[in-house]
Amino acid sequence: MSRYLLRRLVIAVPSLFGISLVLFLILALAPGDPFGELATNPNVPPEVGAALRAKFGLDDPIWLRYLHWLVAMLQGDWGFSFVSRMDVDTLILQRLPVTLFIVGSSQVLALLVALPVGVYAATRPYSLFDQIGNALAFIGFSLPTFFTGILLILLFSIYLDWLPFVFRADIAATGWRWFWEEFRQSIMPITVLGLAQGASWTRYVRSSVLDMIRLDHVTTARAKGLVESAVILKHVVRNALIPVVTLVALTMPAVFGGAIVTEQIFRIPGIGSLLIGSILANDTPVIMAVTFVFACLVILFNLLADILYGWLDPRIAYR
């Protein structure tokens, strides 16, 4: 296992290098200038703008700017935000916990919905439960997150006045009151992301279980006299989860993309809203750092998926 992990980490290094190079080139060639407003501001002398551009190396060739960024990144210096006037790593660490909490909780909710509903529907195909589950799943992953988010805001915030629709990072309460307020304002964004993802995963779980339940080893387990629950849990579900794990790992970029939209709807001070604000302000150091963090998370989740393969299927060897 240790050799396998080491080999995967070594392979991840050139992947991250290539991703960072492509991202930097796209941002460098994109139109826009973070100090463009200074040039049109009559109150700012031209030499001030020139000094700032020279300080941050914006007039250097692209290859030299990338080399400076790469060396600084390897040394732990992620750059300086032109808009927030603070280090990029500090800015990301302030926003990252909120995004990870929302995304992580939504994925737990999605699994809690997809696994039991998909397995139960597959064990009773074409039943009333299966038909209702399929209909709800199609509706769930057909509706975009911005639509369901606005719908929940209208229902639970405007009409019923049960939940706040603006996420607050500065809750004045303490103790259990703080946990309760944090839970209340997280319900809707977690529900929007979790149900959308759970609806998609339910279809895959059902399909995978249906394929597995017809195999010979499942028929043999039933012929040996095992109870149906043991057959489903030990011989069907565990093997059926292998393609589902692959799906979960590969859909993580889409999950973070949906989180960006959801954070804008509910005004969540997370990575997604930081990325959108930085794009609008041409804050390239923040854009580069956030997209690079997303790339690292994608590679990490794919590595975790490969590790889970061996736990789900002992026949898989790490070589």
Coordinates of N, CA, C and O in Angstrom, one line a residue, residues 232-319:
I232 N -27.9 -9.5 0.1 CA -27.9 -8.2 -0.5 C -26.7 -7.4 0.1 O -26.0 -6.8 -0.7
L233 N -26.5 -7.4 1.4 CA -25.5 -6.6 2.0 C -24.1 -7.1 1.7 O -23.2 -6.3 1.4
K234 N -23.9 -8.5 1.8 CA -22.5 -9.0 1.7 C -22.1 -9.3 0.2 O -20.9 -9.2 -0.1
H235 N -23.0 -9.8 -0.6 CA -22.7 -10.2 -1.9 C -23.1 -9.3 -3.0 O -22.6 -9.5 -4.2
V236 N -24.0 -8.4 -2.8 CA -24.5 -7.5 -3.8 C -24.0 -6.1 -3.6 O -23.3 -5.5 -4.5
V237 N -24.3 -5.5 -2.5 CA -24.1 -4.1 -2.3 C -22.6 -3.7 -2.3 O -22.1 -2.8 -2.9
R238 N -21.8 -4.6 -1.6 CA -20.4 -4.3 -1.5 C -19.7 -4.2 -2.9 O -18.9 -3.4 -3.2
N239 N -20.0 -5.2 -3.8 CA -19.5 -5.2 -5.1 C -20.1 -4.2 -6.0 O -19.4 -3.6 -6.9
A240 N -21.3 -3.9 -5.7 CA -22.0 -2.8 -6.6 C -21.5 -1.4 -6.3 O -21.7 -0.5 -7.1
L241 N -20.9 -1.2 -5.1 CA -20.4 0.1 -4.8 C -19.1 0.5 -5.5 O -18.7 1.7 -5.5
I242 N -18.4 -0.4 -6.2 CA -17.2 -0.1 -6.8 C -17.4 0.9 -7.9 O -16.7 1.9 -8.0
P243 N -18.3 0.7 -8.9 CA -18.5 1.8 -9.9 C -19.1 3.1 -9.3 O -18.9 4.2 -9.8
V244 N -19.8 2.9 -8.2 CA -20.4 4.1 -7.5 C -19.3 5.0 -6.9 O -19.3 6.2 -7.0
V245 N -18.2 4.3 -6.3 CA -17.1 5.0 -5.8 C -16.4 5.8 -6.9 O -16.0 7.0 -6.8
T246 N -16.2 5.2 -8.1 CA -15.6 5.9 -9.2 C -16.5 7.1 -9.6 O -15.9 8.2 -9.9
L247 N -17.8 6.9 -9.6 CA -18.7 8.0 -10.0 C -18.5 9.2 -9.0 O -18.4 10.3 -9.4
V248 N -18.5 8.9 -7.7 CA -18.4 9.9 -6.7 C -17.1 10.7 -6.8 O -17.0 11.9 -6.7
A249 N -16.0 10.0 -7.1 CA -14.7 10.6 -7.3 C -14.6 11.5 -8.5 O -14.1 12.6 -8.5
L250 N -15.2 11.0 -9.6 CA -15.2 11.8 -10.8 C -16.1 13.0 -10.9 O -16.0 13.9 -11.7
T251 N -17.2 12.9 -10.0 CA -18.1 14.0 -10.0 C -17.8 15.1 -9.0 O -18.5 16.1 -8.9
M252 N -16.7 15.0 -8.3 CA -16.3 16.0 -7.3 C -16.1 17.4 -8.0 O -16.4 18.4 -7.4
P253 N -15.4 17.5 -9.2 CA -15.3 18.8 -9.8 C -16.7 19.4 -10.0 O -16.9 20.6 -9.8
A254 N -17.7 18.6 -10.5 CA -19.0 19.2 -10.7 C -19.7 19.6 -9.4 O -20.4 20.6 -9.4
V255 N -19.3 18.9 -8.3 CA -19.9 19.3 -7.0 C -19.4 20.6 -6.6 O -20.1 21.5 -6.1
F256 N -18.1 20.8 -6.7 CA -17.5 22.1 -6.4 C -18.0 23.2 -7.3 O -18.2 24.4 -6.9
G257 N -18.3 22.9 -8.6 CA -18.9 23.8 -9.5 C -20.3 24.2 -9.1 O -20.7 25.4 -9.1
G258 N -21.1 23.2 -8.6 CA -22.4 23.5 -8.1 C -22.3 24.3 -6.8 O -23.2 25.2 -6.5
A259 N -21.3 24.1 -6.0 CA -21.1 24.8 -4.8 C -20.8 26.3 -5.1 O -21.3 27.2 -4.3
I260 N -20.1 26.6 -6.2 CA -19.9 28.0 -6.5 C -21.2 28.7 -6.8 O -21.5 29.8 -6.3
V261 N -22.1 28.1 -7.5 CA -23.4 28.7 -7.8 C -24.2 28.8 -6.5 O -24.9 29.8 -6.2
T262 N -24.2 27.8 -5.7 CA -25.0 27.8 -4.4 C -24.5 28.8 -3.5 O -25.3 29.5 -2.8
E263 N -23.2 29.0 -3.4 CA -22.6 30.0 -2.5 C -23.1 31.4 -3.0 O -23.3 32.3 -2.1
Q264 N -23.2 31.6 -4.3 CA -23.7 32.9 -4.7 C -25.1 33.2 -4.4 O -25.5 34.3 -4.0
I265 N -25.9 32.1 -4.4 CA -27.4 32.3 -4.1 C -27.6 32.6 -2.7 O -28.4 33.5 -2.3
F266 N -26.9 31.8 -1.8 CA -27.1 32.0 -0.3 C -26.1 32.9 0.3 O -26.1 33.0 1.5
R267 N -25.3 33.6 -0.5 CA -24.2 34.5 0.0 C -23.3 33.9 1.0 O -23.0 34.5 2.1
I268 N -22.9 32.7 0.7 CA -22.0 32.0 1.6 C -20.5 32.5 1.4 O -20.0 32.5 0.3
P269 N -19.8 32.9 2.4 CA -18.5 33.4 2.3 C -17.5 32.2 2.2 O -16.6 32.0 3.0
G270 N -17.6 31.5 1.1 CA -16.7 30.3 0.8 C -15.8 30.6 -0.3 O -15.6 31.7 -0.9
I271 N -15.2 29.5 -0.8 CA -14.2 29.5 -1.9 C -14.9 29.9 -3.2 O -14.4 30.7 -4.0
G272 N -16.2 29.5 -3.4 CA -16.9 29.8 -4.6 C -17.1 31.2 -4.8 O -16.9 31.8 -5.8
S273 N -17.6 31.9 -3.7 CA -17.9 33.3 -3.8 C -16.6 34.1 -3.9 O -16.5 35.1 -4.6
L274 N -15.5 33.6 -3.3 CA -14.2 34.2 -3.5 C -13.7 34.2 -4.9 O -13.2 35.1 -5.4
L275 N -13.9 33.0 -5.5 CA -13.5 32.9 -6.9 C -14.3 33.8 -7.9 O -13.7 34.4 -8.7
I276 N -15.6 33.9 -7.7 CA -16.4 34.7 -8.5 C -16.0 36.2 -8.4 O -15.8 36.9 -9.3
G277 N -15.9 36.6 -7.1 CA -15.4 38.0 -6.9 C -14.1 38.3 -7.4 O -13.8 39.4 -8.0
S278 N -13.2 37.3 -7.4 CA -11.8 37.6 -7.9 C -11.8 37.6 -9.4 O -11.1 38.4 -10.0
I279 N -12.7 36.8 -10.1 CA -12.8 36.9 -11.5 C -13.3 38.2 -12.0 O -12.8 38.8 -12.9
L280 N -14.3 38.7 -11.3 CA -14.9 40.0 -11.6 C -13.9 41.2 -11.4 O -13.9 42.2 -12.1
A281 N -13.0 41.0 -10.4 CA -12.0 42.1 -10.1 C -10.7 41.8 -10.8 O -9.7 42.6 -10.5
N282 N -10.5 40.8 -11.6 CA -9.3 40.4 -12.2 C -8.2 40.2 -11.2 O -7.0 40.6 -11.4
D283 N -8.5 39.6 -10.1 CA -7.5 39.4 -9.0 C -6.9 38.0 -9.4 O -7.2 37.0 -8.8
T284 N -5.9 38.0 -10.3 CA -5.3 36.8 -10.8 C -4.6 35.9 -9.8 O -4.7 34.7 -9.9
P285 N -3.9 36.4 -8.8 CA -3.3 35.5 -7.8 C -4.3 34.7 -7.0 O -4.1 33.5 -6.8
V286 N -5.5 35.3 -6.7 CA -6.5 34.5 -6.0 C -7.1 33.5 -7.0 O -7.4 32.3 -6.6
I287 N -7.4 33.9 -8.2 CA -8.0 32.9 -9.2 C -7.1 31.8 -9.4 O -7.5 30.6 -9.4
M288 N -5.8 32.0 -9.5 CA -4.8 30.9 -9.8 C -4.8 30.0 -8.6 O -4.7 28.8 -8.7
A289 N -4.7 30.6 -7.4 CA -4.6 29.7 -6.2 C -5.9 28.9 -5.9 O -5.8 27.7 -5.6
V290 N -7.1 29.5 -6.1 CA -8.3 28.8 -5.9 C -8.5 27.6 -6.9 O -8.8 26.5 -6.5
T291 N -8.2 27.9 -8.2 CA -8.4 26.8 -9.2 C -7.3 25.7 -8.9 O -7.6 24.6 -9.2
F292 N -6.2 26.1 -8.5 CA -5.1 25.1 -8.2 C -5.6 24.2 -7.0 O -5.3 23.0 -6.9
V293 N -6.2 24.9 -6.0 CA -6.7 24.1 -4.8 C -7.8 23.1 -5.3 O -7.8 22.0 -4.9
F294 N -8.7 23.5 -6.2 CA -9.7 22.6 -6.7 C -9.0 21.5 -7.5 O -9.5 20.3 -7.3
A295 N -8.0 21.7 -8.2 CA -7.3 20.6 -8.9 C -6.7 19.7 -7.9 O -6.7 18.4 -8.1
C296 N -6.1 20.2 -6.8 CA -5.5 19.3 -5.8 C -6.6 18.4 -5.2 O -6.4 17.2 -4.9
L297 N -7.8 19.0 -4.9 CA -8.8 18.3 -4.3 C -9.3 17.2 -5.2 O -9.7 16.1 -4.8
V298 N -9.4 17.4 -6.5 CA -9.8 16.4 -7.5 C -8.9 15.2 -7.5 O -9.3 14.1 -7.5
I299 N -7.6 15.5 -7.5 CA -6.6 14.4 -7.5 C -6.6 13.7 -6.2 O -6.5 12.4 -6.2
L300 N -6.9 14.4 -5.1 CA -7.0 13.7 -3.8 C -8.2 12.8 -3.7 O -8.0 11.6 -3.3
F301 N -9.3 13.2 -4.2 CA -10.5 12.3 -4.2 C -10.3 11.1 -5.1 O -10.8 10.1 -4.8
N302 N -9.6 11.3 -6.2 CA -9.4 10.1 -7.1 C -8.5 9.1 -6.4 O -8.6 7.9 -6.5
L303 N -7.5 9.6 -5.6 CA -6.6 8.7 -4.9 C -7.4 8.0 -3.8 O -7.2 6.8 -3.6
L304 N -8.3 8.7 -3.1 CA -9.1 8.0 -2.1 C -10.0 7.0 -2.7 O -10.3 5.9 -2.1
A305 N -10.5 7.2 -3.9 CA -11.4 6.2 -4.6 C -10.6 5.0 -4.9 O -11.1 3.9 -4.8
D306 N -9.3 5.1 -5.4 CA -8.5 4.0 -5.7 C -8.2 3.1 -4.4 O -8.2 1.9 -4.4
I307 N -8.1 3.8 -3.3 CA -7.8 3.1 -2.0 C -9.1 2.3 -1.6 O -9.0 1.2 -1.1
L308 N -10.2 3.0 -1.8 CA -11.5 2.3 -1.4 C -11.8 1.1 -2.3 O -12.5 0.2 -1.8
Y309 N -11.2 1.0 -3.5 CA -11.4 -0.2 -4.3 C -10.9 -1.4 -3.6 O -11.6 -2.5 -3.7
G310 N -9.7 -1.3 -3.1 CA -9.2 -2.5 -2.4 C -9.9 -2.9 -1.2 O -10.0 -4.1 -0.8
W311 N -10.6 -2.0 -0.5 CA -11.4 -2.3 0.7 C -12.7 -3.0 0.2 O -13.2 -3.9 0.8
L312 N -13.3 -2.5 -0.9 CA -14.6 -3.1 -1.4 C -14.3 -4.4 -2.1 O -15.2 -5.3 -2.0
D313 N -13.3 -4.6 -2.8 CA -13.0 -5.8 -3.5 C -11.6 -6.3 -3.2 O -10.6 -5.7 -3.7
P314 N -11.4 -7.3 -2.3 CA -10.1 -7.8 -1.9 C -9.3 -8.3 -3.1 O -8.1 -8.5 -3.0
R315 N -9.9 -8.6 -4.2 CA -9.2 -9.2 -5.4 C -8.3 -8.1 -6.0 O -7.4 -8.4 -6.8
I316 N -8.6 -6.8 -5.7 CA -7.8 -5.8 -6.3 C -6.5 -5.7 -5.5 O -6.4 -5.5 -4.3
A317 N -5.4 -5.7 -6.2 CA -4.0 -5.7 -5.6 C -3.4 -4.3 -6.0 O -3.5 -3.9 -7.1
Y318 N -2.7 -3.7 -5.0 CA -2.0 -2.5 -5.2 C -0.6 -2.8 -5.6 O 0.2 -3.2 -4.8
R319 N -0.3 -2.6 -6.9 CA 1.0 -2.9 -7.4 C 1.5 -1.7 -8.2 O 0.8 -0.9 -8.7

